[in-house]
Short mmCIF file of C-alpha atoms in Angstrom, two decimals:
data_model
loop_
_atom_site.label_atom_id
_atom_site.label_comp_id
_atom_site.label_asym_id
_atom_site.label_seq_id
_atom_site.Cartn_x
_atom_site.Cartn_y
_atom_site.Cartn_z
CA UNK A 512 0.00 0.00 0.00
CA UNK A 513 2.01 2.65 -1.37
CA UNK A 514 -0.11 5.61 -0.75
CA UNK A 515 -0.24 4.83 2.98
CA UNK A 516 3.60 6.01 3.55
CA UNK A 517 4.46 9.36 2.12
CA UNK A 518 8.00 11.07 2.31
CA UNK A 519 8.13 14.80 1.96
CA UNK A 520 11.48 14.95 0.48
CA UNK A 521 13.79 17.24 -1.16
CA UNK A 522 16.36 15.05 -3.82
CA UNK A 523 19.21 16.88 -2.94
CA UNK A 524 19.09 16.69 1.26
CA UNK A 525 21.40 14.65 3.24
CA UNK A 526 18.38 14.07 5.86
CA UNK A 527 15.56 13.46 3.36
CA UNK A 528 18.37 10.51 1.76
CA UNK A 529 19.02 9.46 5.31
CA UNK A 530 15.05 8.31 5.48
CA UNK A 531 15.07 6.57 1.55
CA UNK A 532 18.04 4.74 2.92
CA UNK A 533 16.10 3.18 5.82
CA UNK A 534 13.01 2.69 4.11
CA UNK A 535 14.63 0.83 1.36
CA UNK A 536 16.59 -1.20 3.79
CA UNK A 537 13.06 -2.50 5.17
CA UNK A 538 11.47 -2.68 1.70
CA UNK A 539 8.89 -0.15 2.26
CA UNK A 540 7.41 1.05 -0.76
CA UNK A 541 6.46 5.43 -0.44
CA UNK A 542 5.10 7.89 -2.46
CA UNK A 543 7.40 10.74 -2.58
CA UNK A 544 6.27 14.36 -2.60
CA UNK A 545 9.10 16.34 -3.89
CA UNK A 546 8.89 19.78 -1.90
CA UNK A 547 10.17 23.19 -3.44
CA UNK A 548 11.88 25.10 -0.28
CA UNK A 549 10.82 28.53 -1.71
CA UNK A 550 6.83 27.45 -1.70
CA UNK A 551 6.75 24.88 0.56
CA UNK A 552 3.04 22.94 0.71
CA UNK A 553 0.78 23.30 2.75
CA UNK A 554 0.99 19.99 4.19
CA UNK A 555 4.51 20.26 4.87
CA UNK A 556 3.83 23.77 6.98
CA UNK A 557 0.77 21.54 8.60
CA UNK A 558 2.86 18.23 9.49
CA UNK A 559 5.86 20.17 10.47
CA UNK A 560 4.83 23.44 12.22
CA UNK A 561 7.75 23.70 13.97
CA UNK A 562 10.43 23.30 11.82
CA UNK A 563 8.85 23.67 8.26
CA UNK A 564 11.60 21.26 6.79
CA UNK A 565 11.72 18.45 4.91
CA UNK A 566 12.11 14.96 6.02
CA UNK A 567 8.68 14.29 7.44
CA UNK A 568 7.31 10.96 6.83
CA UNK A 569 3.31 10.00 6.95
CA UNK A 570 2.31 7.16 7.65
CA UNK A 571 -1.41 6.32 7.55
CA UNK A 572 -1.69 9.83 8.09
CA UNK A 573 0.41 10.64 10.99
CA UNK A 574 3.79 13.54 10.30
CA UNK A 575 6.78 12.33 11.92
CA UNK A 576 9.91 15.55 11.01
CA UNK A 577 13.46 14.94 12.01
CA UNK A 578 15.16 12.30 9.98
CA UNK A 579 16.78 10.59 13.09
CA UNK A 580 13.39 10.36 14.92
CA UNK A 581 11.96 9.23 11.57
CA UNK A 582 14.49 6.48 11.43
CA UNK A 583 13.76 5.34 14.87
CA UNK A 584 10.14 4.77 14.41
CA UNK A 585 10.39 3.26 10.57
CA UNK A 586 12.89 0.69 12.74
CA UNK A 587 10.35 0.31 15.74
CA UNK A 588 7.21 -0.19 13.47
CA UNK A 589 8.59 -2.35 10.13
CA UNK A 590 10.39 -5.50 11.10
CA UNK A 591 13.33 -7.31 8.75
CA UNK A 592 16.62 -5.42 8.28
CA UNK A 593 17.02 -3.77 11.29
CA UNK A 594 18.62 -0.11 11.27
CA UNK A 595 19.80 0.18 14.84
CA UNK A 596 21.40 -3.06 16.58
CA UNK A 597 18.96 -5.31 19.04
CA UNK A 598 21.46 -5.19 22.11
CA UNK A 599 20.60 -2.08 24.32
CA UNK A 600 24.56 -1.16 25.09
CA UNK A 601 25.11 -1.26 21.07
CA UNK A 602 21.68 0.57 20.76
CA UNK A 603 23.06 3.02 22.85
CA UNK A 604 26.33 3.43 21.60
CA UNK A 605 24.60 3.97 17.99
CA UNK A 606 22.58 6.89 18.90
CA UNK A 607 25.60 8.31 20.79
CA UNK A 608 27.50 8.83 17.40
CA UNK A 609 24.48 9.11 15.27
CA UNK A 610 24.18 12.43 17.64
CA UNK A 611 27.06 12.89 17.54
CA UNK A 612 27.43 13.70 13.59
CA UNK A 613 24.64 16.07 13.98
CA UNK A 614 25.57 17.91 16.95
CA UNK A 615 29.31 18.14 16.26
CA UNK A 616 30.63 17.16 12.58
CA UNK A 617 27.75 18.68 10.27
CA UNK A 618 27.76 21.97 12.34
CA UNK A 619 31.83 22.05 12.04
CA UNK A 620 31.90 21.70 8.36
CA UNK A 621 29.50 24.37 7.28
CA UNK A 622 31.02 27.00 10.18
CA UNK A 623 34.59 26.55 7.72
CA UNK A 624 32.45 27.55 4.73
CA UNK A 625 30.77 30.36 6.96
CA UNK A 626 34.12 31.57 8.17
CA UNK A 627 35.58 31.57 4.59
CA UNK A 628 38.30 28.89 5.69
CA UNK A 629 39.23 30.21 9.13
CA UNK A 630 42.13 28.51 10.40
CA UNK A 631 40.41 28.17 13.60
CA UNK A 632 36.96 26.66 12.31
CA UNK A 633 39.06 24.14 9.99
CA UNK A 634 41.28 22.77 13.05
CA UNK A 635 37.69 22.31 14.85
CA UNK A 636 36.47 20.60 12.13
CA UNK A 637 39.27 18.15 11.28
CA UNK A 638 38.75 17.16 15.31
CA UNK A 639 35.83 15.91 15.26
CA UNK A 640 36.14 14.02 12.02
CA UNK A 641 39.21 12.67 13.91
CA UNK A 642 36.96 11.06 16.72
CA UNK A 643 35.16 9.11 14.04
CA UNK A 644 38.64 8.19 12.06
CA UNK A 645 39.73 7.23 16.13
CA UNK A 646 35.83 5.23 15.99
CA UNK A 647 36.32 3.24 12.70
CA UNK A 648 40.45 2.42 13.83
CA UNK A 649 38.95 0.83 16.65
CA UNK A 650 35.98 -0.94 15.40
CA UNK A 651 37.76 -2.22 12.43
CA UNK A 652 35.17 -3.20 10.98
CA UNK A 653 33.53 -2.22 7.80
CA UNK A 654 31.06 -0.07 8.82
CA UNK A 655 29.93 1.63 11.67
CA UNK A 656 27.06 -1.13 11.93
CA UNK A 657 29.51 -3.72 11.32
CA UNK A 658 29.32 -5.89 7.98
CA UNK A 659 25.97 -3.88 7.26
CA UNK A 660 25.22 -0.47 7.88
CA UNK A 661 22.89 0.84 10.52
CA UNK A 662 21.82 4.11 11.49
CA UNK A 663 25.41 5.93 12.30
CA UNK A 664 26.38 4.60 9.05
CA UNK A 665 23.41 6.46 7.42
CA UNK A 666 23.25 9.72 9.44
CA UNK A 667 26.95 9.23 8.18
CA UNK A 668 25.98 10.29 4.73
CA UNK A 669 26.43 13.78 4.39
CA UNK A 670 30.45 12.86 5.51
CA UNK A 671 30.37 10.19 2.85
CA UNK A 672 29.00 12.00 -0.40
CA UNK A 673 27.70 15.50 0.87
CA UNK A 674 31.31 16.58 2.63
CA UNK A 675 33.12 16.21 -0.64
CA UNK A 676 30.75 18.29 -2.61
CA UNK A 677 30.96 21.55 -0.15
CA UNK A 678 34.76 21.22 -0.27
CA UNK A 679 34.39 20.98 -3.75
CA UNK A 680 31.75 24.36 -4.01
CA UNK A 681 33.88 25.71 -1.69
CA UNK A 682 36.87 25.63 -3.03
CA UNK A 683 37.78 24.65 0.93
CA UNK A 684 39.62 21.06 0.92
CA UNK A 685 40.76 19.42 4.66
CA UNK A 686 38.91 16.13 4.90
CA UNK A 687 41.33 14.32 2.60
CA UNK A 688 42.23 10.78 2.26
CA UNK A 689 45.78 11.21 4.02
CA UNK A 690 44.34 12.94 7.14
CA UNK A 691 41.26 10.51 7.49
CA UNK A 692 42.46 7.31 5.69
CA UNK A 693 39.56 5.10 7.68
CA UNK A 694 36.86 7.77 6.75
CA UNK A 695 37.28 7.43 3.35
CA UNK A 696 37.65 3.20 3.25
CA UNK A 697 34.26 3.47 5.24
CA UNK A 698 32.98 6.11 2.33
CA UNK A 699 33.74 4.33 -0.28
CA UNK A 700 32.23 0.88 1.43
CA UNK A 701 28.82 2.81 1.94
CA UNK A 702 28.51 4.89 -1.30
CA UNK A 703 29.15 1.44 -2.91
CA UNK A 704 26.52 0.08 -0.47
CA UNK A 705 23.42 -1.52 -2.82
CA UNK A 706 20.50 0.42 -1.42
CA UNK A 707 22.61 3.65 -0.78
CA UNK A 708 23.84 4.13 -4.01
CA UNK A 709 20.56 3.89 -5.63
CA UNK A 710 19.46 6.90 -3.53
CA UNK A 711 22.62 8.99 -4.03
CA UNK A 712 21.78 12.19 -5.20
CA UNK A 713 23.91 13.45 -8.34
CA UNK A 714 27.05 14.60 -7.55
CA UNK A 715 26.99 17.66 -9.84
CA UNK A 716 23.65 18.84 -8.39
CA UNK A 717 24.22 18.52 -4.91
CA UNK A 718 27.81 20.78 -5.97
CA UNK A 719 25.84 23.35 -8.12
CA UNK A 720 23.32 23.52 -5.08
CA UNK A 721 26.04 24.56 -2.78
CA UNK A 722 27.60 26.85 -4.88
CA UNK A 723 23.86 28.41 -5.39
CA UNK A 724 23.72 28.60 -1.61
CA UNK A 725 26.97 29.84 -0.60
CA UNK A 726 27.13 32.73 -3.58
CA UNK A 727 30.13 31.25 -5.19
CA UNK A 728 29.05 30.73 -8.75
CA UNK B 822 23.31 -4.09 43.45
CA UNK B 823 24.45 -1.01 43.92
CA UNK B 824 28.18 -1.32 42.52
CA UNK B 825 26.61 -2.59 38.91
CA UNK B 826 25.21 1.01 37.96
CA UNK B 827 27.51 4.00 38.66
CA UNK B 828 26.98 7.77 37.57
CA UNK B 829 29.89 10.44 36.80
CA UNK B 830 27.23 13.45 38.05
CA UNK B 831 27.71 16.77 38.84
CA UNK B 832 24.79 17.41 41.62
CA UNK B 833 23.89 21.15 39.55
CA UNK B 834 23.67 19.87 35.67
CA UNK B 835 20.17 19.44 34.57
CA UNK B 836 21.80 16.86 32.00
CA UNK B 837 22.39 14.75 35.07
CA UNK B 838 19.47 15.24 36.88
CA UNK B 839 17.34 14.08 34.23
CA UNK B 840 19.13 10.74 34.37
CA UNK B 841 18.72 10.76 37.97
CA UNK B 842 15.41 11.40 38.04
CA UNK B 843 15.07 8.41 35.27
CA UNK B 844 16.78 6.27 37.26
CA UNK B 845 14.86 7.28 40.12
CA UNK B 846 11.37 6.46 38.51
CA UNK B 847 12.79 2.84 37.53
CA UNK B 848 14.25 2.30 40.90
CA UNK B 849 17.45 1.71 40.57
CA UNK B 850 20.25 2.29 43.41
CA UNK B 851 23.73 3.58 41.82
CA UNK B 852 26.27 4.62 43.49
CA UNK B 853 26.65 8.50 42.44
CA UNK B 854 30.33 9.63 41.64
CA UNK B 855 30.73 13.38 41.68
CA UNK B 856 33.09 15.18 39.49
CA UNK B 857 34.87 18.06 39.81
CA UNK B 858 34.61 20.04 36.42
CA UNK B 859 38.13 21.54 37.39
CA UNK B 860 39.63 18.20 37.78
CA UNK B 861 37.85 15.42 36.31
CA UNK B 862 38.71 11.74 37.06
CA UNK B 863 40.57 9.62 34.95
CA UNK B 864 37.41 7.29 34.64
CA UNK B 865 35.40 10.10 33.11
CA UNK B 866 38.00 10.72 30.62
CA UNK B 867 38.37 7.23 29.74
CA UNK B 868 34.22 6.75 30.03
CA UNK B 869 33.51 9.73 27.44
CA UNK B 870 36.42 10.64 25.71
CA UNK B 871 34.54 12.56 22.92
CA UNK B 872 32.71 15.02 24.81
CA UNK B 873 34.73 14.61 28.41
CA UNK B 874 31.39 15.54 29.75
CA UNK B 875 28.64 14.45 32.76
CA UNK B 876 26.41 12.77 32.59
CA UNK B 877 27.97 9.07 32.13
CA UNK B 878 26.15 6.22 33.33
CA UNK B 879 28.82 2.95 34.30
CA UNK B 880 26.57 -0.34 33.88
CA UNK B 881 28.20 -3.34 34.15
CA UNK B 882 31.44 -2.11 33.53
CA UNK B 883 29.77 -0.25 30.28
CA UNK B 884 29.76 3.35 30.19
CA UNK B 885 27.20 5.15 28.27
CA UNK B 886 27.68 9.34 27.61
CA UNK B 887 25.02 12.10 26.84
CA UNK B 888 21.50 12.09 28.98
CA UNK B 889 18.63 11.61 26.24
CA UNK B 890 20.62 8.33 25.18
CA UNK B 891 21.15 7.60 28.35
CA UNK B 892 17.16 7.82 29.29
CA UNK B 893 16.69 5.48 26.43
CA UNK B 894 18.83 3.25 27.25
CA UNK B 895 17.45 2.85 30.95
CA UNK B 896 14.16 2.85 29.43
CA UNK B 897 15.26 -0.42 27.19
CA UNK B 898 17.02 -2.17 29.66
CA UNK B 899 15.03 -2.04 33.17
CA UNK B 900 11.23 -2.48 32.52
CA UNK B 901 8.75 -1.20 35.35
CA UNK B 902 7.68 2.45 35.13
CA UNK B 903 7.85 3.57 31.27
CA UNK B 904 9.68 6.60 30.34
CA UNK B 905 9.14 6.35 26.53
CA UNK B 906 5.51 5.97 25.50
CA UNK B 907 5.14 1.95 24.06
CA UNK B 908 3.50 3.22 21.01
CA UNK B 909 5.55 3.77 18.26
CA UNK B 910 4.28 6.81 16.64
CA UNK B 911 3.78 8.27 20.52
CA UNK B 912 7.48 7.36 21.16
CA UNK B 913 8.87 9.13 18.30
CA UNK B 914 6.54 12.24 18.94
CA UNK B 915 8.46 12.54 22.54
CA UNK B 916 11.46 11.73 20.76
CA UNK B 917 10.68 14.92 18.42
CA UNK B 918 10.60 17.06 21.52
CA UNK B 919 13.41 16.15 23.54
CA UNK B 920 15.16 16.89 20.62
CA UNK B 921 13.33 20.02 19.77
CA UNK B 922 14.61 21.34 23.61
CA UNK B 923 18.29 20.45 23.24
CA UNK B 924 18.50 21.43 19.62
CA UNK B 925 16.16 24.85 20.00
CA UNK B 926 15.23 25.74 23.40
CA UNK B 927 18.42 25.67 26.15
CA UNK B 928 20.79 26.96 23.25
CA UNK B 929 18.00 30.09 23.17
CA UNK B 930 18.14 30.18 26.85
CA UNK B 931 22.07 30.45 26.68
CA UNK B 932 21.88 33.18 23.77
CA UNK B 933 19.75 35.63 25.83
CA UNK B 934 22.38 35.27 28.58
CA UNK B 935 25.38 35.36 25.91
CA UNK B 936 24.38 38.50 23.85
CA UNK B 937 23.31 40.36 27.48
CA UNK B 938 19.93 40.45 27.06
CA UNK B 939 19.91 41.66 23.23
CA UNK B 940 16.06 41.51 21.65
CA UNK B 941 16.74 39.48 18.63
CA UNK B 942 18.04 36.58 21.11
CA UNK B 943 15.03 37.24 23.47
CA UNK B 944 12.55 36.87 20.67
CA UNK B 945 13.97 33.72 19.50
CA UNK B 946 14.05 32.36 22.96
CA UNK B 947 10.33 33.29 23.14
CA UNK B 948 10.02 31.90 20.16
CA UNK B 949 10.54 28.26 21.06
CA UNK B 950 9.37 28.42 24.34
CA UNK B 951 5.86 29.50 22.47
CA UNK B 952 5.84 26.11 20.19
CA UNK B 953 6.36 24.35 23.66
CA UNK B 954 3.56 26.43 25.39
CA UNK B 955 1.17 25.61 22.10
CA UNK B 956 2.02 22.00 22.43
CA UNK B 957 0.93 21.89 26.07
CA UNK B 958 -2.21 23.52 24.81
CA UNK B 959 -2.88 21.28 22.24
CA UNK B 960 -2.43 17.81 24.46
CA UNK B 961 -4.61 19.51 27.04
CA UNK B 962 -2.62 17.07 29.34
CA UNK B 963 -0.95 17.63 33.06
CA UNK B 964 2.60 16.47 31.48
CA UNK B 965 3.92 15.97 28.13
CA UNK B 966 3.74 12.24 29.28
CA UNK B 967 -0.24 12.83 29.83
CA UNK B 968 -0.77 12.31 33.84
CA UNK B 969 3.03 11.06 34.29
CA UNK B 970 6.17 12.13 32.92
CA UNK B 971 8.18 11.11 30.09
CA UNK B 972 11.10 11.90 28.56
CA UNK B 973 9.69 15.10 27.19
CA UNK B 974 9.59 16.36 30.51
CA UNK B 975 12.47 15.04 32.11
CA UNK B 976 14.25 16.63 29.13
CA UNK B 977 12.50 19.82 30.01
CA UNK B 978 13.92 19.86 33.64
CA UNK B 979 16.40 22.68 32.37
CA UNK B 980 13.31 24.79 31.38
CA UNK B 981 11.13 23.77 34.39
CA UNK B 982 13.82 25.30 37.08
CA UNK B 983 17.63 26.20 35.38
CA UNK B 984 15.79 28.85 33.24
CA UNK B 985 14.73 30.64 36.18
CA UNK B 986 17.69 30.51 37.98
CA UNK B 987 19.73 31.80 35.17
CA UNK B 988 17.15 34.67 34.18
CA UNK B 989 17.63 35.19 38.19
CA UNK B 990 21.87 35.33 38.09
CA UNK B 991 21.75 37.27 34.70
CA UNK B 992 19.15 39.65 35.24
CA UNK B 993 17.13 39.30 32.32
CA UNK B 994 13.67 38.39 32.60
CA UNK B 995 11.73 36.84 29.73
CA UNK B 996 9.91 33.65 30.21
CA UNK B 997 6.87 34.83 32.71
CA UNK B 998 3.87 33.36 33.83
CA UNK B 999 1.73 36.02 31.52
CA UNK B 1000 3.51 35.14 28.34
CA UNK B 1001 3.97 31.31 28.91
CA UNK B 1002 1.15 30.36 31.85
CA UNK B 1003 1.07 26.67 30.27
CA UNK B 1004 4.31 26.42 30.59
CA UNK B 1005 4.63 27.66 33.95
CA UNK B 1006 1.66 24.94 35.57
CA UNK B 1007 3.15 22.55 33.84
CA UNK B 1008 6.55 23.27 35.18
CA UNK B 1009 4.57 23.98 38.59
CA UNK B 1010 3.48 20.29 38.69
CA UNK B 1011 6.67 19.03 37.20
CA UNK B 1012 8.90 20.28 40.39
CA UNK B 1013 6.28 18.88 42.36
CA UNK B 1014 6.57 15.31 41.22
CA UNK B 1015 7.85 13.11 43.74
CA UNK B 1016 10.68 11.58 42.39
CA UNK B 1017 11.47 15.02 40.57
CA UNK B 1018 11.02 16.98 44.08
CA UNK B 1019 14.11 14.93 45.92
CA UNK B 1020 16.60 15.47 43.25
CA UNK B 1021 16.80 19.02 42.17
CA UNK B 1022 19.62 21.02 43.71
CA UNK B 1023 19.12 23.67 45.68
CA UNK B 1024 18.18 26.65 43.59
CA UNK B 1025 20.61 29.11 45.46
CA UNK B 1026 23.30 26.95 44.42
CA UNK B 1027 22.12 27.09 40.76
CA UNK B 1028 21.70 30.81 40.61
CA UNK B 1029 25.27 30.87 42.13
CA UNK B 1030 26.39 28.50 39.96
CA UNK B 1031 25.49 30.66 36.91
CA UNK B 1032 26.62 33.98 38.64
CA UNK B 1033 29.54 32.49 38.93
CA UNK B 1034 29.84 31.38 35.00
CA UNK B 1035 28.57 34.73 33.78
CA UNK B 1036 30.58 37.01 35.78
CA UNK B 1037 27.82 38.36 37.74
CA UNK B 1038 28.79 37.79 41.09
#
């Protein structure tokens, strides 16, 4: 029943690619309603009045916003693949970095393309990528979720695919392969991934969007 | 067994006294370590080496970092008094606002205080204490949890008490009864929930606390 899950999505978003990614780990079929950010529908301002952004997922007619919370309850609610592990400590210890790309990487990288390329906002940004190089040395495995992905693997993806596209718009390169060998093994594992790299944006677009966004066209 | 669950606390952090107040409505006895933010312990380094922060919860040997995750993890592992709601599309609707006060609400809070008191922070503070006060509205309810509390408003401990203590050390008054009264009965009955009641600090020593951090002594 396609029309009773609904994704209001935006192509081009890390967070709306986040949600595809989980949905077509389960095998949950969606109608997608593409959303324009500069006339945003009216269901979109009604299912997410507090945040009027895109992801928000409907399901038999109930919003859920917030791509982590949305991959929570698609994990809670459709059994098969699961998208966080079963063991509470490993549970736990997902969220933790899952939160912790949020909170700490994704801010980081766009305050070096606000600052222009300070010196200062680069450093800060290279350390936290360093705690998830330190993560992946010491996990050794091949992804975050182990032989599979699961959800810090996904709320990975703007470090995977996204990352490499602002550096690129913004002419501002300090993620590279020498500084975070393990970062880009585990990036080139998950953009190889089978259901991720269906979803994948194109490159180019997600490049000219940032260069749109950041006036450097 | 009291030696199986240990917390890395710092009696004044909100952050800690929502786990304490989680742990509290399960039941469980820990044995409370207190840290001294000017000279943390070797175990709290080692326990949460990314953020070098409290709250940490020890189980089993097993440390687990930041509160929210924390809370969930409790609520997976010890069954008894819920702090999530069972239903899935409930649970992720609590999960939406814890996150909405970390992400939107305390870093307001911390603005107003930041910027001395400038308008444009005070509006935005006001701002998402209003879609909290409309929310309360809306679910009609004595908590966010309905006639207990959940997550949601453990989560909003910092809003229930801190904010008033730090609009008390900084001198700037915004959140009052007139422009948020839901907010302020719910907050009323929140302080005055048992297991909530025992564990808040002292408010003196919060209003010091935050004298003390904003040079206002």
């Amino acid at each position: 029943m396609s029309n009773e899950v609904k994704l209001h999505a935006l192509g081009g978003s890390p967070f709306v690619c986040r949600v595809k990614i989980a949905l077509s780990m389960k095998g949950i079929k969606y109608e997608n309603i593409e959303e324009n950010l500069r006339n945003k529908s009216a269901d979109l301002l009604k299912y997410n009045p507090v945040h009027k952004k895109v992801p928000v997922l409907v399901h038999t007619g109930k919003p859920i916003p917030e791509s982590l919370v949305i991959i929570e309850y698609i994990d809670d609610v459709w059994k098969g693949v699961p998208v966080l592990p079963q063991d509470p400590y490993e549970k736990a210890v997902a969220r933790f970095w899952a939160k912790f790309i949020d909170d700490m990487c994704i801010p980081a990288a766009f305050k070096v393309v606000d600052s222009n390329g300070e010196e200062k906002a680069i450093a800060e940004a290279c350390e936290q990528l360093q705690k998830l190089e330190n993560e992946l040395k010491v996990k050794g495995t091949k992804f975050f979720g182990g032989d599979n992905i699961n959800i810090v693997d996904i709320a990975g993806d703007f470090i995977a695919y996204w990352l490499g596209a602002l550096e690129e718009a913004s002419k501002i390169k300090y993620a590279t392969r020498e500084k975070f060998p393990k970062i880009h093994e585990w990036a080139d594992n998950f953009l190889n991934y089978p259901v991720v790299k269906e979803i994948l944006p194109p490159r180019e677009r997600v490049v000219a969007y940032y260069k749109m966004k950041f006036g450097k066209v």
